[in-house]
Structures are given as structure tokens and as C-alpha cells.
Amino acid sequence: MSRTQTKKPAKTQKTSNSKKFVYAFGKTTDGNTTMRELLGGKGANLAEMASIGLPVPPGFTISTEVCSYYYDHEQRYPAALRQSVADSVKSVEKQLNKKFGGRKNPLLVSVRSGARDSMPGMMDTILNLGLNDETVEGLADVSKNPQFAWDCYRRFIQMYGGVVMGVTSRTEEEEDPFHVLLEKLKRKVGAESDNDLTTQNLQTLVTQYKALIRKRTRGAFPQGVMQQLWGAISAVFGSWRNERAILYRQEYGIPAEWGTAVNVQAMVFGNAGDDSATGVAFTRDPANGEKVFYGEYLINAQGEDVVAGLRTPNAISKLAKEMPKSFKDLEKVRAKLEKHFKDMQDFEFTIEKNKLFILQTRNGKRTGLAAVRIAVEMQKERLMNVETALLKIPAESIDSLLVPVFDPKALKAASVIATGLPAGPGGATGRIAFTAAQAEKATREGKKVVLCRTETSPDDLKGMLHSQGILTSRGGVSSHAALVARQLGKVCVCGASGIKINYENKTLTAGKTVLNEGDYISIDGTTGAIYKGMIASTDSEVKRVLDGSLKPSKSYTYELFQTVMKWADKHRTMNIRTNADTPSMASQAVAFGAEGIGLCRTEHMFFEGGRIDYMRQMILAVDEVQRRSALKKLLPFQKKDFVGIFKAMNGRPVTIRLLDPPLHEFLPHDDVVRRQLAERLDVPLDFVIDRIKSLHEENPMLGCRGCRLGIIYPEITEMQSRAIFEATAQVLKGKKKIKVKPEIMIPLVGFRAELADQLKIVHRVAKEVMKKHKIRINYIVGTMIEVPRAAITADEIAKEADFFSFGTNDLTQTALGLSRDDMGLFYDEYQSKEIYNKNPFASLDQHGVGKLIDFAVDRGRATKPDLKLGICGEHAGDPASIDFCHRAGLDYVSCSPPRVPIARLAAAQATLRNA
Ligand code: PEP
Ligand code: MG
């Protein structure tokens, strides 16, 4: 079906005849602001504004149910719709004493989309609908301004031709064909701006536009106003599935099933002369949240002129001078909107011959900082209570108060060369280093670097620590790079498949851009954008207060942060723990408000310095004697680390997980490192190579890891248990009398027998250490639930366990049969087909993995009613997943240190939302 054809209503349909599909706003109003699901955000708010007496031009909203019907019925409409629309048009005609398609005083309308959540600029809009060769004359007569009437007509044909009839640029390089004609004419007649065109010029343009449409579509521009209206309605419904809209929905997790509403509204004209204007305004500054009137407008223009940027709009403050009365009216509207909607509003207005109209209002999009500031200040102003204020702040917003940030001005001038997955928020700029060694070297020389790797491994940790940020071309949001970066609070963009890293040539290529080692690159871990060159960034004020380098009283941002955190702590019921492997990470997390450690990954403790050699020696050992010899060297390191962590946590609970690395993460892959290892271990290189070969696994993630390691090499569990209990004894006996109650966690358990096997060792060692030191150690032993079998048999496993911690990284991997490291090949396609609403490794698959968790919670607690339950996968820092955890009845979530504040807020929101 060509885009010009309008779709006829379906002839028969049983269910929908009696249903209401169209809702009026104006003199009579059917809807209100609570009806967003049905009327979309715009329709619901238009109704609300009309009913509180704001000057809204009348119109009607076709509900989102029609959109769903349209897509479910091969793009046809419910039979009753045509009559309802005709009746609604009549009602608008009556209210304004105008006629749709009438020669005398014609009614013109706008047709706009309006989804439940606003998707600015993503879908289609048509203005000035109802003009044809006859009504344009009527408009000229009634306005006594033929130039204005013909300007409206040419605008309408341009928009309708593009949006409904598909006459647009055919390649990325080609300009909009209507725009080309307009500019050509302006050049010919010497017009500087569109407003300089005379009536005659505009008439010529209309003729040219119509000819263009005829040539491109082999059809004529429709003269029938009802045909125009249905064409526009179909185009707006159609735009729900355009590429932009789909992308936007993915970004913001908006389900495709929601659909859009269509709003048809009487036109008012900002282009009716110099006593007319149009503009967009925010009731507060959306960038920093300050309580100032913010916005812009253009005199003698229509809405699209402000957005299109063809003319530079004026700041709203200037309107006070240019149109003092209208500005005063606008100020009143600003106050009324905030008071009524109790949120910062982003609204569109038109002034027609000095009379103000409001065309739409919505909760304004804002930066994270603005979200926090607006909520806190609105609570202070008594516009909302604390509970509402807490719910108004998207939990992720807290991040923007914590991460090093790019200077917004510099960002505007920068060019994006590629994008990847935003994996560690904040902005980082530095010189490109392709190896960890180069990163370290450059840092020692006083340079800032961004480590750019195809993917990272434990060998890179040092380089990561030295870098401002980490960029990888492969790997997902729970890949090694992402996980470590988040834990370290490093900026990270991973899986940027649009860049190619060539280690040999030392180049990073993105499209036509080629960067060399040492060149500047900037990455934004909040958006995933990668920029060429340097962009200035700085540590957040909150961080500087927390590390003592800035006085709290000197930072308003810190005051905002503290206010929100205090509110959150008062309202949340879940505890917030952190995933930390070092004393410094633990201290940082405590400063952010962590109440314990929910996951200490012991293998991460072996990444650094000489330890990795002993770890490798242990892995490469051919018998127990060799293994015990390596373990003996590792024990003091482990014990020292645990002491440090226990001290940093100062009596807070600490869950230590026994060794769980897929072995390949620890084994060197390149020849140089293998040779060095052989030298350091004093073994032949061939031995190292052969042993690595013999340990090779096709699927290391499903291989010899987790409790399987401790089961085949019990001496590992023994060493780790000893290190934990020895460290506990040392701290308990220390001067400061810090309380320690270690929680030992056995990973990747699927069978009760696996847990029982490991428990025996833990208990035996505990006894030995207690006897040796003549003290009593309070400890508990639990397990991770990270394979479906563990969830399904949770009742049996709970017999052995004091607690469960859901390892949702592996649980997602194993439940979905989806590799944590290898989803790059199909992930984009899955997203664009909306198979995944969100990345399942970033936000919990609540319908699938969530059911396993619910089941395990039920079964586990059936066996042991006081079984302690938590989550320590990456999902524990994701607000939607935290909401799920609250509903599932978990006791705590454990996330990386930088996400602790987000989790505190998200947990409070979950309590409020589900109260
Ligand atoms: C998990 O699987 O969710 C988990 C926390 O363990 P890891 O990421 O270390 O495998
Ligand atoms: Mg795991």
C-alpha cells in the first residue's frame, strides 16, 4: 500500500463498536492527567490543562488502544472510529465557529503523536491541516493577511508531502527536496528569511511543491480535508514503528505494546504577524535544575521554526520586553503549571495576535543533577512531600553527581567517532594506550591515558588502574572490562564494535578516523559515546567531599546528595551491600553508604603484582604437593587482604566467596608473558605451554570453575578458609576490638552434595583455627544461586546453607543459554527487533530469570524461614532489578561501590512504589 492511500476502517469487528476511542478536550473534556496509558502523555495533559482553565485550543485525542488495534489488524481501524472522528471535528467547529474545509473562516488542525512517556521528536507531526486551494483563500480573507495564509499552505504541503506522502531526501547526502525549492526561490527573489517572501512568491512555491509531489508520487496532493486528516492520522500511528522511535524505545525501555495516541487540535498561529510568536519553555532550568524561567521563542513563526534552528530563537527573558503582556500571562501559566502538575514542566506556547495559548505540557526531560535539585527544592517549597520527591528522581540520576564529568561546553564542540555500551559512567579523556604496560609507562611520565583494548583480561588490571578510562571493542556490560571498571569506579565503554584496534600497527580506526597510540581520545561511560581528541573533565564535588578534599559546606551538590540519601535510608527496607575485593574499594563503598560486603571475589585479589605468578603456579601445578606449595605462598596475601577488608568494614558483615575463576582468565595467552612466567617459576617454557594446552576448555565459563575447583582441589578451599579464619582471629584479638562475622560463600553450586562437600572443609578448618587461637568465631556459610538447578532444588540446598546470594550474571548466562562474553554478534539485531527490551545482563530478565529467583526464594524459605537472601550479580545496581529484588523479598542487594548510592535510592523507591 502506498503511503498516500488512507486506510479504510475495518468493516466488521465485534468487540469494539461500543468502545470509546476518541476523547475531547476544550469546552467539554473527557480525559485527565491520570489517563496517560489511554490518551498518551500529551493527550492526558491537554485534557488536564483544559479542565483547569488554561488556554488550550480545543481538539480531541484518539486513544492508544486504536494504535494497538491498528497494528493488530493489518493497519485498519475500528469501524466506529470514522464516525467518532467526524463528530469530534464537528464539535471543534462548533466551539470555534469555524468549518473544517469551509471557504469561510476555515478550521485548521494539527495532528500530533503522544505516547505514554514522551518521546520528543521521535514521531511525526503535521500542522496547518485543512488547507487546500479553496480554504487558503478563506484563511487569507478572514485573517486579512494573504501572505500568512499562503505561508501556512506551503508549510502544510511541505510537512504533509514529507511525512504522509514520503517525499523526502532519498540519500543521506541529499537535502530535503522542499527545502531545496524554498531556498532556490529565496535566492531568486533575494529574500533573506522565509518571512520576506511575498504572497506571490509563496503561491509560486505552492505550485512548485505540488509539482514535486506529483513527480515523486505520481499522485496529487489531496484537496479533500477529511482525506488529509486520515492520511495524517495513519502517518502518526505509522511513525510508532519508525526507526527513530524503535531506537528511542530501546534506549529507554519503552515497550512496543504501549502504542501512541493521536492528538488533533485546532491550530492557532504564531505566524500571524509581529504580534504573534511561538516558543518552548521550561519552568526551571533543565540542565542544572535552577529555579529560573528557561526557554526560547520566535516572533511571527510556527513551532517547527524554533526546533528546526533555521532562525535563532531568543531567550525567553527577552519576551518581557518584546511582548510584556504576553510575558506576564506566560509567567502566570508557568506558576500554575508547576503548582498543578507538581513537577518541572516543558511546555509549548503560541501567541496569536497577543493572545496566549498553551499547546502542550509535559514533565521536562532533565539532566541527573537537575532531577535531584528540582526534587529537593520542590520539596522545600512544599510542592511535594518527601515520598513524592524521592519517586521523582530517576535513581540513575545520582550517578551524575558522582562521576567525573565532561565540561558541557567542550562536549558540544567534540565529534563522536563511534559508540559502545556505556559500562562505567562518567567522562574520561586521555592518550590512547593499547597495552597495560604502555598505560603504566605513560602514566609514570605524567600523561593521562585511556586504555584501548579489543577486550581486557586480568593481565590488564594494572593498566586499567592507571587509566582514566577503558575502551574495548568487544565484550558486553558484564565482560571483564565492564565489571572491573565499574568496581574500580573507572569510566568504561565496552563492546564498541564500530572501532577496530590493530595492535600491530598501533591504530584505532572508527570509520574514516584513524588514531595512533598517544593520540587523544575521550569516552563517555554514561552514554557510550567515543570522541576524537581531548575533552576537559573533573572529579565530582561529592567525591571530593567524601575524600575530604572539599568542605561539605562548600558544595551545594553535596548537600543535595546528602538530603536525598537521608530520605532514601529512612524509607528503604532492603539493605545495601557492595561488591568489593580490596580495603580501598571497601572504604569507598562505606563512604557511599554500603552496609556490608555482599561479594568479595577472592580471585580478584590475585590479579596484582607477584601474586598472579603464584596463582598461575597453583593452576599449573601437576600434583597436590606443587599446588600446596603455591597455596602456601598465597595464604599470607589472602590473610592480609582479609584483615584489611575486615578493618575497613569495621564490624559490618563481609561475604567472602571462595575461588571462582574460569581458569582461562588467569592463564597467559601471549608468548612473551608465557616466557616470563616460565622464567619466574623456573620451569621450562614447554612445560608452561603444554600445561596451558592440557587445561584448555572449549567453554571455560561452564567448565572447571566455582565449587568444582574446590571439590577437585580441596586444598584450595582449605587455604582460603584458613586465611579467612586466621584473619578473623587476628582482627578479633586486635586492639580495636572490631567485630567480625565472616560469611563464607560457595560459588556455582547446583547440587546439595557439592555444598556439603565444601562445608566439611570449611567447618574443619574453622575448628582448627578456633582451637589454635582459643577463641570463638561466629561465621556462617552459604551459597550462590547461579545455575538453574540450584534455583530449582533450592529447598534441598537450603538444608546446607545459611544464606543464598543470587549470582545473576551466571544465572542469566545459564538460564538464557547466553554467553556473558559472546553476545556481540547478534545483540544489535535482537535489540532492533525488540526481542530484548533491555540487555539481560544489565537489567534482570524478570519474566524468565526472575521466575527462577521467585521459585528459589519460596523453596529456600520453605526449608529455612530465616534464610538470608541477597543478590550480588551486576543487576544489583540496576534500579528496575532492585525493584524486582524488593518484590521478591530479598534482604539485601550488593552492587559495585559507585552504584551504592543509586541502589540506596532505588531500594527506597521500590519500598514506596510497592507499599
Ligand atoms: C554472578 O555470577 O552473578 C556473580 C556475582 O559472580 P561472577 O560475576 O563473579 O561470576
Ligand atoms: Mg558467578
Short mmCIF file of C-alpha atoms in Angstrom, two decimals, residues 183-400:
data_model
loop_
_atom_site.label_atom_id
_atom_site.label_comp_id
_atom_site.label_asym_id
_atom_site.label_seq_id
_atom_site.Cartn_x
_atom_site.Cartn_y
_atom_site.Cartn_z
CA GLU A 183 15.99 28.15 -0.76
CA LYS A 184 16.17 28.37 -4.54
CA LEU A 185 13.20 30.71 -4.62
CA LYS A 186 14.58 32.82 -1.77
CA ARG A 187 17.84 33.21 -3.66
CA LYS A 188 15.99 34.08 -6.85
CA VAL A 189 13.88 36.82 -5.29
CA GLY A 190 16.57 37.99 -2.89
CA ALA A 191 14.66 37.07 0.28
CA GLU A 192 16.82 36.79 3.36
CA SER A 193 14.37 34.96 5.57
CA ASP A 194 11.21 32.93 4.89
CA ASN A 195 9.16 35.85 6.15
CA ASP A 196 10.44 38.04 3.31
CA LEU A 197 8.60 36.00 0.71
CA THR A 198 5.58 37.76 -0.78
CA THR A 199 2.16 36.21 -1.32
CA GLN A 200 3.03 35.74 -4.94
CA ASN A 201 6.33 34.07 -4.13
CA LEU A 202 4.52 31.74 -1.76
CA GLN A 203 1.92 30.92 -4.41
CA THR A 204 4.71 30.04 -6.82
CA LEU A 205 6.24 27.84 -4.14
CA VAL A 206 2.93 26.05 -3.57
CA THR A 207 2.72 25.30 -7.31
CA GLN A 208 6.30 24.01 -7.28
CA TYR A 209 5.65 21.88 -4.19
CA LYS A 210 2.59 20.31 -5.76
CA ALA A 211 4.52 19.56 -8.95
CA LEU A 212 7.27 17.96 -6.89
CA ILE A 213 4.75 15.70 -5.17
CA ARG A 214 3.16 14.75 -8.48
CA LYS A 215 6.53 13.90 -9.95
CA ARG A 216 7.71 11.87 -6.98
CA THR A 217 4.46 10.05 -6.11
CA ARG A 218 2.56 10.09 -9.39
CA GLY A 219 -0.37 11.30 -7.32
CA ALA A 220 -1.76 14.69 -6.48
CA PHE A 221 -1.60 16.49 -3.18
CA PRO A 222 -5.03 15.70 -1.65
CA GLN A 223 -7.57 18.52 -1.63
CA GLY A 224 -10.18 16.72 0.49
CA VAL A 225 -9.71 17.76 4.11
CA MET A 226 -11.04 14.50 5.56
CA GLN A 227 -8.69 12.58 3.29
CA GLN A 228 -5.88 14.79 4.58
CA LEU A 229 -6.91 14.11 8.15
CA TRP A 230 -6.96 10.32 7.76
CA GLY A 231 -3.66 10.41 5.90
CA ALA A 232 -2.12 12.30 8.80
CA ILE A 233 -3.65 10.02 11.46
CA SER A 234 -2.28 6.96 9.69
CA ALA A 235 1.14 8.56 9.34
CA VAL A 236 1.29 9.32 13.05
CA PHE A 237 0.24 5.81 14.03
CA GLY A 238 2.72 4.53 11.44
CA SER A 239 5.53 6.52 12.96
CA TRP A 240 5.30 4.46 16.18
CA ARG A 241 7.31 1.90 14.27
CA ASN A 242 9.80 4.16 12.55
CA GLU A 243 13.48 3.51 13.13
CA ARG A 244 13.99 6.51 15.40
CA ALA A 245 11.07 5.59 17.62
CA ILE A 246 12.23 1.98 17.92
CA LEU A 247 15.73 3.10 18.87
CA TYR A 248 14.38 5.51 21.44
CA ARG A 249 12.17 2.85 22.95
CA GLN A 250 15.15 0.56 23.30
CA GLU A 251 17.18 3.25 24.95
CA TYR A 252 14.51 3.98 27.50
CA GLY A 253 12.98 0.52 27.80
CA ILE A 254 9.56 1.58 26.48
CA PRO A 255 7.53 -1.49 25.43
CA ALA A 256 6.35 -1.62 21.79
CA GLU A 257 2.87 -2.65 23.01
CA TRP A 258 2.18 0.74 24.56
CA GLY A 259 1.47 2.44 21.23
CA THR A 260 0.90 6.12 20.65
CA ALA A 261 -2.23 8.24 20.77
CA VAL A 262 -3.02 10.84 18.10
CA ASN A 263 -3.97 14.38 19.09
CA VAL A 264 -5.97 16.52 16.70
CA GLN A 265 -6.11 20.12 17.83
CA ALA A 266 -7.35 23.40 16.38
CA MET A 267 -4.46 25.45 15.03
CA VAL A 268 -3.50 28.78 16.48
CA PHE A 269 -0.99 30.85 14.62
CA GLY A 270 2.29 32.21 15.83
CA ASN A 271 2.98 33.30 12.30
CA ALA A 272 0.01 35.68 12.05
CA GLY A 273 2.21 38.78 12.18
CA ASP A 274 4.58 40.62 14.50
CA ASP A 275 2.03 40.48 17.32
CA SER A 276 2.35 36.69 17.21
CA ALA A 277 5.02 34.29 18.37
CA THR A 278 5.73 30.72 19.25
CA GLY A 279 8.07 29.13 21.73
CA VAL A 280 9.10 26.37 24.08
CA ALA A 281 9.67 26.95 27.78
CA PHE A 282 10.76 25.07 30.89
CA THR A 283 9.52 26.08 34.29
CA ARG A 284 13.07 25.53 35.63
CA ASP A 285 16.47 25.11 34.04
CA PRO A 286 16.56 21.50 32.77
CA ALA A 287 20.36 21.43 32.70
CA ASN A 288 21.13 22.32 36.32
CA GLY A 289 17.67 22.45 37.90
CA GLU A 290 17.89 26.08 38.96
CA LYS A 291 14.57 27.80 39.56
CA VAL A 292 14.69 30.18 36.61
CA PHE A 293 12.31 30.58 33.71
CA TYR A 294 14.07 28.95 30.81
CA GLY A 295 13.17 28.77 27.16
CA GLU A 296 13.12 30.39 23.76
CA TYR A 297 10.74 31.84 21.21
CA LEU A 298 10.45 33.36 17.79
CA ILE A 299 8.22 36.22 16.71
CA ASN A 300 5.99 35.59 13.69
CA ALA A 301 6.82 31.90 13.39
CA GLN A 302 5.39 28.42 13.76
CA GLY A 303 6.59 25.76 16.18
CA GLU A 304 8.82 23.88 13.76
CA ASP A 305 10.88 27.04 13.14
CA VAL A 306 12.03 27.01 16.77
CA VAL A 307 13.01 23.37 16.61
CA ALA A 308 14.49 23.41 13.11
CA GLY A 309 17.02 26.04 14.04
CA LEU A 310 16.67 27.92 10.76
CA ARG A 311 16.23 31.13 12.70
CA THR A 312 17.98 31.61 16.00
CA PRO A 313 15.35 31.89 18.73
CA ASN A 314 15.51 34.50 21.51
CA ALA A 315 15.91 33.70 25.19
CA ILE A 316 12.54 33.80 26.96
CA SER A 317 13.63 36.71 29.17
CA LYS A 318 13.64 38.92 26.07
CA LEU A 319 9.89 38.40 25.65
CA ALA A 320 9.37 40.55 28.74
CA LYS A 321 10.48 43.50 26.63
CA GLU A 322 9.05 42.47 23.27
CA MET A 323 5.58 41.38 24.44
CA PRO A 324 5.22 42.45 28.10
CA LYS A 325 1.58 41.45 28.47
CA SER A 326 2.02 38.02 26.96
CA PHE A 327 5.15 37.50 29.07
CA LYS A 328 3.15 38.24 32.21
CA ASP A 329 0.49 35.77 31.11
CA LEU A 330 3.20 33.26 30.44
CA GLU A 331 4.70 33.71 33.91
CA LYS A 332 1.27 33.03 35.40
CA VAL A 333 0.97 29.87 33.33
CA ARG A 334 4.45 28.81 34.44
CA ALA A 335 3.45 29.07 38.11
CA LYS A 336 0.09 27.40 37.60
CA LEU A 337 1.58 24.51 35.67
CA GLU A 338 4.15 23.73 38.36
CA LYS A 339 1.67 24.07 41.12
CA HIS A 340 -0.79 21.81 39.39
CA PHE A 341 1.48 19.17 37.86
CA LYS A 342 3.92 19.32 40.76
CA ASP A 343 6.92 18.86 38.54
CA MET A 344 9.13 20.85 36.25
CA GLN A 345 7.16 21.36 33.04
CA ASP A 346 8.34 21.67 29.47
CA PHE A 347 5.58 23.43 27.56
CA GLU A 348 4.86 24.79 24.12
CA PHE A 349 3.06 28.05 23.64
CA THR A 350 1.81 30.19 20.82
CA ILE A 351 0.85 33.83 20.94
CA GLU A 352 -1.69 34.68 18.26
CA LYS A 353 -2.35 38.38 17.97
CA ASN A 354 -1.27 38.97 21.58
CA LYS A 355 -3.38 36.12 22.90
CA LEU A 356 -1.58 33.30 24.65
CA PHE A 357 -2.34 29.61 24.01
CA ILE A 358 -0.72 26.55 25.54
CA LEU A 359 -0.31 23.68 23.11
CA GLN A 360 1.18 21.01 25.30
CA THR A 361 2.90 20.41 28.59
CA ARG A 362 4.90 17.50 29.89
CA ASN A 363 7.29 16.73 32.69
CA GLY A 364 10.51 18.20 31.31
CA LYS A 365 13.46 15.97 30.48
CA ARG A 366 16.40 16.95 32.64
CA THR A 367 19.94 16.01 33.49
CA GLY A 368 20.60 13.86 36.54
CA LEU A 369 21.79 16.84 38.51
CA ALA A 370 18.67 18.82 37.61
CA ALA A 371 16.45 15.88 38.59
CA VAL A 372 17.94 15.83 42.07
CA ARG A 373 17.95 19.58 42.54
CA ILE A 374 14.39 20.04 41.33
CA ALA A 375 13.04 17.28 43.59
CA VAL A 376 14.87 18.59 46.65
CA GLU A 377 13.88 22.21 46.04
CA MET A 378 10.28 21.40 45.19
CA GLN A 379 10.03 19.50 48.46
CA LYS A 380 11.43 22.54 50.26
CA GLU A 381 8.87 24.71 48.50
CA ARG A 382 6.19 22.31 49.73
CA LEU A 383 5.15 21.49 46.18
CA MET A 384 5.58 17.84 47.06
CA ASN A 385 6.28 15.64 50.05
CA VAL A 386 9.47 13.64 50.61
CA GLU A 387 7.94 10.42 49.28
CA THR A 388 6.91 12.05 46.01
CA ALA A 389 10.24 13.85 45.72
CA LEU A 390 12.07 10.53 46.12
CA LEU A 391 9.99 8.94 43.40
CA LYS A 392 10.60 11.86 41.05
CA ILE A 393 14.35 11.26 40.86
CA PRO A 394 15.36 8.57 38.38
CA ALA A 395 17.70 6.54 40.59
CA GLU A 396 20.43 6.58 37.93
CA SER A 397 20.49 10.37 38.20
CA ILE A 398 22.53 10.09 41.36
CA ASP A 399 25.39 8.95 39.17
CA SER A 400 25.73 12.33 37.56
#
